[in-house]
Amino acid sequence: NGRAGVVFNAFQGVRPNVIEPGTHIVLPVLENVTFHPSLLQELTLSRRGEGGPDIDESIKALSKEGLEISADVTVQYQIIPAKAPALHKSVGPTYVGTVIRPQVRSKVRDGIGSFNAADLISTQRKALENTVTESLRQVFQDANLELRGVLLREIRDALRAR
């Protein structure tokens, strides 16, 4: 059904088992079930951000030679259902805002800083994508998430884009 249920018990904390589809007994006052989506999800940070058409969420960073570069990025990820309780216990339901968004921004900035601007805009797009993917993979794994892909949608010289 695309959801992983995590039970929080008021006395025992987060239960280690995931609730699978079906009927389960949950103590109404003592236990609370949180469902996390376990299907493929994506986060896009772009000029036309998810927060609305007037919100610029693109990632701005300095290239190796100090020129400002702006990048639009989509990250595909999913929760590993068996690890949903560990994710819920360590990060909670706000994992997009506390882990994914800040880590993507940081790793893309780091990646952009290791390339020359002209190379990024012309020939090194795939190399940047690979660099960011490798640096995010371990971060996601440590947070009990699976990174499925990093897609660089657009790379711009930020001064010319204005």
Short mmCIF file of N, CA and C in Angstrom, two decimals:
data_model
loop_
_atom_site.label_atom_id
_atom_site.label_comp_id
_atom_site.label_asym_id
_atom_site.label_seq_id
_atom_site.Cartn_x
_atom_site.Cartn_y
_atom_site.Cartn_z
N ASN A 1 0.80 -1.20 0.00
CA ASN A 1 0.00 0.00 0.00
C ASN A 1 0.85 1.26 0.00
N GLY A 2 2.17 1.12 0.07
CA GLY A 2 3.05 2.26 -0.02
C GLY A 2 3.26 3.04 1.27
N ARG A 3 2.91 2.42 2.40
CA ARG A 3 3.10 3.10 3.69
C ARG A 3 3.73 2.14 4.69
N ALA A 4 4.56 2.69 5.56
CA ALA A 4 5.16 1.93 6.64
C ALA A 4 4.67 2.53 7.96
N GLY A 5 3.96 1.74 8.73
CA GLY A 5 3.41 2.22 10.00
C GLY A 5 4.38 2.02 11.15
N VAL A 6 4.55 3.06 11.94
CA VAL A 6 5.43 3.02 13.10
C VAL A 6 4.58 3.30 14.34
N VAL A 7 4.71 2.44 15.35
CA VAL A 7 3.93 2.59 16.57
C VAL A 7 4.78 3.22 17.66
N PHE A 8 4.25 4.29 18.26
CA PHE A 8 4.89 4.91 19.42
C PHE A 8 4.05 4.56 20.63
N ASN A 9 4.67 3.92 21.61
CA ASN A 9 4.01 3.54 22.85
C ASN A 9 4.46 4.53 23.93
N ALA A 10 3.52 5.06 24.70
CA ALA A 10 3.83 6.07 25.70
C ALA A 10 4.82 5.58 26.76
N PHE A 11 4.84 4.27 27.02
CA PHE A 11 5.75 3.73 28.04
C PHE A 11 7.03 3.16 27.46
N GLN A 12 6.95 2.59 26.26
CA GLN A 12 8.09 1.90 25.67
C GLN A 12 8.79 2.67 24.56
N GLY A 13 8.21 3.77 24.11
CA GLY A 13 8.80 4.53 23.01
C GLY A 13 8.43 3.91 21.67
N VAL A 14 9.29 4.09 20.68
CA VAL A 14 9.02 3.58 19.33
C VAL A 14 9.20 2.07 19.32
N ARG A 15 8.20 1.37 18.86
CA ARG A 15 8.29 -0.08 18.74
C ARG A 15 9.18 -0.44 17.56
N PRO A 16 9.94 -1.53 17.65
CA PRO A 16 10.90 -1.86 16.60
C PRO A 16 10.29 -2.46 15.33
N ASN A 17 9.04 -2.91 15.40
CA ASN A 17 8.44 -3.55 14.22
C ASN A 17 7.57 -2.59 13.43
N VAL A 18 7.57 -2.78 12.13
CA VAL A 18 6.75 -1.97 11.23
C VAL A 18 5.37 -2.61 11.14
N ILE A 19 4.34 -1.78 11.10
CA ILE A 19 2.99 -2.30 10.89
C ILE A 19 2.79 -2.48 9.40
N GLU A 20 2.54 -3.70 9.01
CA GLU A 20 2.26 -4.04 7.61
C GLU A 20 0.77 -3.85 7.34
N PRO A 21 0.36 -3.81 6.08
CA PRO A 21 -1.07 -3.71 5.78
C PRO A 21 -1.85 -4.84 6.45
N GLY A 22 -3.02 -4.53 6.94
CA GLY A 22 -3.85 -5.52 7.61
C GLY A 22 -4.42 -4.97 8.90
N THR A 23 -4.99 -5.85 9.69
CA THR A 23 -5.61 -5.47 10.95
C THR A 23 -4.63 -5.64 12.09
N HIS A 24 -4.56 -4.63 12.96
CA HIS A 24 -3.64 -4.66 14.10
C HIS A 24 -4.34 -4.09 15.32
N ILE A 25 -3.93 -4.56 16.46
CA ILE A 25 -4.47 -4.05 17.72
C ILE A 25 -3.53 -2.95 18.22
N VAL A 26 -4.11 -1.77 18.43
CA VAL A 26 -3.35 -0.63 18.94
C VAL A 26 -4.12 -0.08 20.13
N LEU A 27 -3.43 0.16 21.22
CA LEU A 27 -4.06 0.68 22.43
C LEU A 27 -4.32 2.19 22.24
N PRO A 28 -5.58 2.61 22.15
CA PRO A 28 -5.92 3.97 21.77
C PRO A 28 -5.28 5.09 22.59
N VAL A 29 -5.18 4.95 23.86
CA VAL A 29 -4.64 6.03 24.69
C VAL A 29 -3.12 5.95 24.79
N LEU A 30 -2.58 4.75 24.79
CA LEU A 30 -1.15 4.55 25.01
C LEU A 30 -0.32 4.53 23.73
N GLU A 31 -0.94 4.22 22.61
CA GLU A 31 -0.16 4.05 21.37
C GLU A 31 -0.69 4.96 20.26
N ASN A 32 0.26 5.42 19.49
CA ASN A 32 -0.06 6.27 18.36
C ASN A 32 0.68 5.72 17.14
N VAL A 33 -0.01 5.61 16.00
CA VAL A 33 0.60 5.08 14.78
C VAL A 33 0.87 6.24 13.83
N THR A 34 2.10 6.31 13.33
CA THR A 34 2.48 7.28 12.31
C THR A 34 2.80 6.51 11.05
N PHE A 35 2.22 6.92 9.95
CA PHE A 35 2.49 6.27 8.67
C PHE A 35 3.46 7.12 7.87
N HIS A 36 4.52 6.47 7.38
CA HIS A 36 5.51 7.12 6.52
C HIS A 36 5.35 6.55 5.11
N PRO A 37 5.38 7.39 4.09
CA PRO A 37 5.28 6.88 2.72
C PRO A 37 6.53 6.08 2.36
N SER A 38 6.33 4.88 1.83
CA SER A 38 7.49 4.04 1.49
C SER A 38 7.70 3.93 -0.02
N LEU A 39 6.89 4.63 -0.80
CA LEU A 39 7.08 4.68 -2.24
C LEU A 39 8.15 5.71 -2.59
N LEU A 40 8.58 5.72 -3.83
CA LEU A 40 9.57 6.68 -4.29
C LEU A 40 9.04 8.10 -4.10
N GLN A 41 9.86 8.96 -3.50
CA GLN A 41 9.51 10.36 -3.29
C GLN A 41 10.59 11.23 -3.92
N GLU A 42 10.26 12.49 -4.12
CA GLU A 42 11.28 13.40 -4.65
C GLU A 42 11.19 14.77 -3.99
N LEU A 43 12.32 15.42 -3.95
CA LEU A 43 12.43 16.79 -3.46
C LEU A 43 13.10 17.59 -4.56
N THR A 44 12.47 18.68 -4.99
CA THR A 44 13.04 19.53 -6.03
C THR A 44 13.36 20.89 -5.44
N LEU A 45 14.58 21.33 -5.67
CA LEU A 45 15.03 22.65 -5.26
C LEU A 45 15.35 23.40 -6.55
N SER A 46 14.49 24.37 -6.91
CA SER A 46 14.66 25.05 -8.19
C SER A 46 14.22 26.51 -8.11
N ARG A 47 14.46 27.21 -9.22
CA ARG A 47 14.03 28.61 -9.31
C ARG A 47 12.53 28.74 -9.08
N ARG A 48 11.78 27.81 -9.61
CA ARG A 48 10.34 27.78 -9.40
C ARG A 48 10.09 26.72 -8.33
N GLY A 49 10.31 27.08 -7.09
CA GLY A 49 10.31 26.14 -5.99
C GLY A 49 8.96 25.51 -5.70
N GLU A 50 8.98 24.46 -4.92
CA GLU A 50 7.76 23.76 -4.54
C GLU A 50 6.88 24.61 -3.64
N GLY A 51 7.47 25.63 -3.01
CA GLY A 51 6.71 26.50 -2.12
C GLY A 51 5.85 27.51 -2.87
N GLY A 52 5.99 27.59 -4.18
CA GLY A 52 5.21 28.52 -4.99
C GLY A 52 6.07 29.11 -6.08
N PRO A 53 5.45 29.71 -7.09
CA PRO A 53 6.20 30.20 -8.25
C PRO A 53 7.14 31.36 -7.93
N ASP A 54 6.89 32.08 -6.84
CA ASP A 54 7.73 33.24 -6.50
C ASP A 54 8.84 32.92 -5.52
N ILE A 55 8.99 31.66 -5.13
CA ILE A 55 10.00 31.27 -4.16
C ILE A 55 11.15 30.57 -4.89
N ASP A 56 12.32 31.17 -4.84
CA ASP A 56 13.51 30.60 -5.48
C ASP A 56 14.21 29.67 -4.49
N GLU A 57 14.15 28.37 -4.74
CA GLU A 57 14.81 27.39 -3.88
C GLU A 57 16.06 26.81 -4.53
N SER A 58 16.49 27.40 -5.66
CA SER A 58 17.68 26.87 -6.32
C SER A 58 18.88 27.01 -5.38
N ILE A 59 19.89 26.21 -5.64
CA ILE A 59 21.08 26.18 -4.79
C ILE A 59 22.15 27.06 -5.42
N LYS A 60 22.61 28.03 -4.67
CA LYS A 60 23.64 28.94 -5.15
C LYS A 60 24.94 28.64 -4.42
N ALA A 61 26.02 28.57 -5.20
CA ALA A 61 27.33 28.27 -4.62
C ALA A 61 28.42 28.89 -5.49
N LEU A 62 29.61 28.98 -4.92
CA LEU A 62 30.74 29.52 -5.67
C LEU A 62 31.52 28.38 -6.31
N SER A 63 31.86 28.57 -7.58
CA SER A 63 32.67 27.59 -8.30
C SER A 63 34.12 27.66 -7.80
N LYS A 64 34.95 26.81 -8.35
CA LYS A 64 36.35 26.74 -7.94
C LYS A 64 37.05 28.09 -8.06
N GLU A 65 36.72 28.85 -9.12
CA GLU A 65 37.37 30.14 -9.32
C GLU A 65 36.59 31.31 -8.71
N GLY A 66 35.52 31.00 -7.93
CA GLY A 66 34.81 32.03 -7.19
C GLY A 66 33.62 32.65 -7.90
N LEU A 67 33.18 32.09 -9.02
CA LEU A 67 32.00 32.61 -9.71
C LEU A 67 30.74 31.97 -9.12
N GLU A 68 29.68 32.77 -9.02
CA GLU A 68 28.43 32.25 -8.45
C GLU A 68 27.69 31.41 -9.48
N ILE A 69 27.38 30.18 -9.08
CA ILE A 69 26.65 29.23 -9.91
C ILE A 69 25.34 28.91 -9.21
N SER A 70 24.29 28.75 -9.98
CA SER A 70 22.98 28.39 -9.44
C SER A 70 22.57 27.05 -10.06
N ALA A 71 22.05 26.15 -9.23
CA ALA A 71 21.69 24.82 -9.71
C ALA A 71 20.28 24.45 -9.26
N ASP A 72 19.52 23.85 -10.17
CA ASP A 72 18.22 23.26 -9.85
C ASP A 72 18.43 21.76 -9.74
N VAL A 73 17.97 21.17 -8.64
CA VAL A 73 18.26 19.77 -8.35
C VAL A 73 16.98 19.05 -7.92
N THR A 74 16.83 17.82 -8.39
CA THR A 74 15.78 16.94 -7.89
C THR A 74 16.46 15.72 -7.29
N VAL A 75 16.05 15.37 -6.08
CA VAL A 75 16.59 14.19 -5.40
C VAL A 75 15.46 13.19 -5.23
N GLN A 76 15.70 11.95 -5.66
CA GLN A 76 14.72 10.87 -5.49
C GLN A 76 15.19 9.97 -4.37
N TYR A 77 14.27 9.64 -3.47
CA TYR A 77 14.62 8.84 -2.30
C TYR A 77 13.40 8.04 -1.86
N GLN A 78 13.65 7.09 -0.97
CA GLN A 78 12.53 6.42 -0.34
C GLN A 78 12.92 5.89 1.03
N ILE A 79 11.90 5.75 1.84
CA ILE A 79 12.09 5.17 3.16
C ILE A 79 12.20 3.66 2.99
N ILE A 80 13.14 3.06 3.66
CA ILE A 80 13.25 1.60 3.67
C ILE A 80 12.25 1.13 4.72
N PRO A 81 11.18 0.43 4.31
CA PRO A 81 10.11 0.10 5.27
C PRO A 81 10.61 -0.56 6.55
N ALA A 82 11.52 -1.50 6.46
CA ALA A 82 12.00 -2.20 7.65
C ALA A 82 12.75 -1.26 8.60
N LYS A 83 13.25 -0.13 8.08
CA LYS A 83 14.01 0.81 8.91
C LYS A 83 13.19 2.03 9.31
N ALA A 84 11.90 2.02 9.00
CA ALA A 84 11.04 3.15 9.35
C ALA A 84 11.02 3.44 10.85
N PRO A 85 11.00 2.42 11.74
CA PRO A 85 11.04 2.73 13.17
C PRO A 85 12.33 3.44 13.59
N ALA A 86 13.46 3.03 13.02
CA ALA A 86 14.73 3.68 13.35
C ALA A 86 14.74 5.12 12.84
N LEU A 87 14.20 5.35 11.65
CA LEU A 87 14.09 6.71 11.11
C LEU A 87 13.21 7.56 12.01
N HIS A 88 12.08 7.01 12.40
CA HIS A 88 11.13 7.74 13.24
C HIS A 88 11.75 8.07 14.61
N LYS A 89 12.50 7.13 15.14
CA LYS A 89 13.12 7.32 16.46
C LYS A 89 14.25 8.36 16.42
N SER A 90 15.07 8.32 15.37
CA SER A 90 16.23 9.21 15.31
C SER A 90 15.92 10.59 14.75
N VAL A 91 14.99 10.68 13.79
CA VAL A 91 14.72 11.94 13.12
C VAL A 91 13.28 12.40 13.28
N GLY A 92 12.36 11.46 13.27
CA GLY A 92 10.95 11.80 13.35
C GLY A 92 10.34 12.03 11.98
N PRO A 93 9.11 12.48 11.95
CA PRO A 93 8.42 12.64 10.67
C PRO A 93 8.88 13.85 9.86
N THR A 94 9.76 14.67 10.41
CA THR A 94 10.23 15.87 9.70
C THR A 94 11.56 15.63 8.99
N TYR A 95 11.81 14.40 8.55
CA TYR A 95 13.10 14.06 7.94
C TYR A 95 13.42 14.87 6.70
N VAL A 96 12.42 15.32 5.95
CA VAL A 96 12.70 16.13 4.75
C VAL A 96 13.36 17.44 5.16
N GLY A 97 12.82 18.10 6.15
CA GLY A 97 13.35 19.39 6.58
C GLY A 97 14.60 19.31 7.44
N THR A 98 14.76 18.19 8.16
CA THR A 98 15.90 18.10 9.07
C THR A 98 17.10 17.35 8.49
N VAL A 99 16.86 16.47 7.52
CA VAL A 99 17.97 15.70 6.94
C VAL A 99 18.11 15.97 5.45
N ILE A 100 17.07 15.71 4.68
CA ILE A 100 17.20 15.71 3.22
C ILE A 100 17.52 17.09 2.66
N ARG A 101 16.68 18.07 2.92
CA ARG A 101 16.88 19.40 2.33
C ARG A 101 18.24 20.01 2.71
N PRO A 102 18.62 20.07 3.99
CA PRO A 102 19.91 20.69 4.31
C PRO A 102 21.12 19.91 3.78
N GLN A 103 21.03 18.58 3.77
CA GLN A 103 22.15 17.79 3.27
C GLN A 103 22.31 17.94 1.75
N VAL A 104 21.20 17.98 1.03
CA VAL A 104 21.26 18.17 -0.43
C VAL A 104 21.89 19.53 -0.72
N ARG A 105 21.43 20.56 -0.04
CA ARG A 105 22.00 21.90 -0.26
C ARG A 105 23.51 21.91 0.02
N SER A 106 23.91 21.31 1.12
CA SER A 106 25.31 21.30 1.50
C SER A 106 26.18 20.53 0.50
N LYS A 107 25.75 19.35 0.12
CA LYS A 107 26.55 18.51 -0.78
C LYS A 107 26.62 19.08 -2.19
N VAL A 108 25.53 19.71 -2.65
CA VAL A 108 25.58 20.34 -3.98
C VAL A 108 26.53 21.53 -3.94
N ARG A 109 26.48 22.33 -2.88
CA ARG A 109 27.41 23.46 -2.76
C ARG A 109 28.86 22.98 -2.75
N ASP A 110 29.13 21.93 -1.97
CA ASP A 110 30.48 21.37 -1.92
C ASP A 110 30.92 20.90 -3.30
N GLY A 111 30.02 20.22 -4.01
CA GLY A 111 30.34 19.70 -5.34
C GLY A 111 30.63 20.82 -6.33
N ILE A 112 29.80 21.85 -6.33
CA ILE A 112 30.00 22.98 -7.25
C ILE A 112 31.35 23.64 -6.98
N GLY A 113 31.73 23.73 -5.71
CA GLY A 113 33.00 24.35 -5.35
C GLY A 113 34.23 23.62 -5.82
N SER A 114 34.08 22.40 -6.27
CA SER A 114 35.25 21.64 -6.73
C SER A 114 35.41 21.65 -8.25
N PHE A 115 34.57 22.42 -8.96
CA PHE A 115 34.64 22.50 -10.42
C PHE A 115 34.74 23.95 -10.87
N ASN A 116 35.31 24.17 -12.05
CA ASN A 116 35.31 25.48 -12.68
C ASN A 116 33.93 25.74 -13.27
N ALA A 117 33.51 27.00 -13.27
CA ALA A 117 32.18 27.37 -13.75
C ALA A 117 31.95 26.96 -15.20
N ALA A 118 32.90 27.25 -16.07
CA ALA A 118 32.73 26.93 -17.49
C ALA A 118 32.59 25.41 -17.69
N ASP A 119 33.34 24.63 -16.93
CA ASP A 119 33.26 23.17 -17.04
C ASP A 119 31.90 22.66 -16.57
N LEU A 120 31.39 23.23 -15.47
CA LEU A 120 30.09 22.79 -14.94
C LEU A 120 28.97 23.05 -15.94
N ILE A 121 29.00 24.22 -16.55
CA ILE A 121 27.93 24.61 -17.46
C ILE A 121 28.02 23.83 -18.77
N SER A 122 29.22 23.38 -19.14
CA SER A 122 29.37 22.69 -20.43
C SER A 122 29.56 21.18 -20.30
N THR A 123 30.68 20.73 -19.77
CA THR A 123 31.04 19.31 -19.89
C THR A 123 31.01 18.49 -18.61
N GLN A 124 30.99 19.11 -17.45
CA GLN A 124 31.16 18.37 -16.20
C GLN A 124 29.87 18.17 -15.40
N ARG A 125 28.75 18.34 -16.04
CA ARG A 125 27.46 18.17 -15.37
C ARG A 125 27.32 16.78 -14.75
N LYS A 126 27.63 15.76 -15.52
CA LYS A 126 27.51 14.37 -15.04
C LYS A 126 28.50 14.10 -13.90
N ALA A 127 29.69 14.68 -14.00
CA ALA A 127 30.68 14.50 -12.93
C ALA A 127 30.18 15.12 -11.63
N LEU A 128 29.55 16.30 -11.71
CA LEU A 128 28.98 16.93 -10.52
C LEU A 128 27.85 16.07 -9.96
N GLU A 129 27.00 15.55 -10.83
CA GLU A 129 25.90 14.69 -10.40
C GLU A 129 26.44 13.47 -9.65
N ASN A 130 27.49 12.85 -10.18
CA ASN A 130 28.10 11.68 -9.54
C ASN A 130 28.74 12.04 -8.20
N THR A 131 29.40 13.19 -8.13
CA THR A 131 30.03 13.64 -6.89
C THR A 131 28.99 13.84 -5.80
N VAL A 132 27.90 14.52 -6.15
CA VAL A 132 26.83 14.77 -5.19
C VAL A 132 26.16 13.47 -4.76
N THR A 133 25.91 12.59 -5.71
CA THR A 133 25.28 11.30 -5.41
C THR A 133 26.11 10.51 -4.42
N GLU A 134 27.39 10.41 -4.66
CA GLU A 134 28.25 9.63 -3.76
C GLU A 134 28.33 10.25 -2.37
N SER A 135 28.38 11.57 -2.29
CA SER A 135 28.47 12.20 -0.97
C SER A 135 27.15 12.11 -0.20
N LEU A 136 26.02 12.07 -0.91
CA LEU A 136 24.73 11.96 -0.23
C LEU A 136 24.37 10.53 0.14
N ARG A 137 24.88 9.57 -0.59
CA ARG A 137 24.49 8.17 -0.38
C ARG A 137 24.70 7.72 1.07
N GLN A 138 25.86 8.01 1.63
CA GLN A 138 26.16 7.60 3.01
C GLN A 138 25.31 8.37 4.02
N VAL A 139 25.10 9.65 3.76
CA VAL A 139 24.28 10.47 4.66
C VAL A 139 22.86 9.90 4.73
N PHE A 140 22.30 9.56 3.58
CA PHE A 140 20.96 8.99 3.54
C PHE A 140 20.92 7.64 4.24
N GLN A 141 21.92 6.82 3.98
CA GLN A 141 21.98 5.49 4.61
C GLN A 141 22.04 5.62 6.13
N ASP A 142 22.84 6.56 6.62
CA ASP A 142 22.95 6.77 8.07
C ASP A 142 21.62 7.22 8.68
N ALA A 143 20.77 7.88 7.86
CA ALA A 143 19.46 8.35 8.34
C ALA A 143 18.35 7.33 8.06
N ASN A 144 18.72 6.11 7.63
CA ASN A 144 17.75 5.05 7.32
C ASN A 144 16.86 5.39 6.13
N LEU A 145 17.45 6.07 5.15
CA LEU A 145 16.77 6.40 3.90
C LEU A 145 17.59 5.82 2.74
N GLU A 146 16.95 5.60 1.62
CA GLU A 146 17.66 5.12 0.44
C GLU A 146 17.65 6.19 -0.63
N LEU A 147 18.83 6.62 -1.05
CA LEU A 147 18.96 7.59 -2.13
C LEU A 147 18.79 6.83 -3.45
N ARG A 148 17.85 7.26 -4.27
CA ARG A 148 17.60 6.60 -5.55
C ARG A 148 18.19 7.35 -6.72
N GLY A 149 18.35 8.67 -6.59
CA GLY A 149 18.94 9.42 -7.69
C GLY A 149 19.07 10.90 -7.38
N VAL A 150 20.07 11.51 -8.01
CA VAL A 150 20.27 12.96 -7.95
C VAL A 150 20.24 13.43 -9.40
N LEU A 151 19.31 14.33 -9.70
CA LEU A 151 19.14 14.82 -11.06
C LEU A 151 19.39 16.32 -11.09
N LEU A 152 20.43 16.73 -11.80
CA LEU A 152 20.70 18.15 -11.97
C LEU A 152 19.86 18.63 -13.13
N ARG A 153 18.87 19.42 -12.83
CA ARG A 153 17.93 19.86 -13.86
C ARG A 153 18.47 21.03 -14.66
N GLU A 154 19.17 21.94 -13.98
CA GLU A 154 19.71 23.11 -14.68
C GLU A 154 20.87 23.66 -13.87
N ILE A 155 21.93 24.06 -14.57
CA ILE A 155 23.08 24.72 -13.95
C ILE A 155 23.26 26.04 -14.69
N ARG A 156 23.30 27.15 -13.93
CA ARG A 156 23.38 28.47 -14.53
C ARG A 156 24.49 29.30 -13.89
N ASP A 157 25.05 30.18 -14.67
CA ASP A 157 25.90 31.24 -14.15
C ASP A 157 24.93 32.21 -13.51
N ALA A 158 24.97 32.34 -12.20
CA ALA A 158 23.96 33.13 -11.47
C ALA A 158 23.96 34.60 -11.87
N LEU A 159 25.11 35.15 -12.26
CA LEU A 159 25.14 36.56 -12.65
C LEU A 159 24.40 36.79 -13.96
N ARG A 160 24.54 35.89 -14.91
CA ARG A 160 23.85 36.03 -16.19
C ARG A 160 22.37 35.71 -16.08
N ALA A 161 22.00 34.87 -15.09
CA ALA A 161 20.60 34.46 -14.94
C ALA A 161 19.73 35.58 -14.38
N ARG A 162 20.34 36.61 -13.80
CA ARG A 162 19.56 37.71 -13.17
C ARG A 162 18.98 38.64 -14.16
#
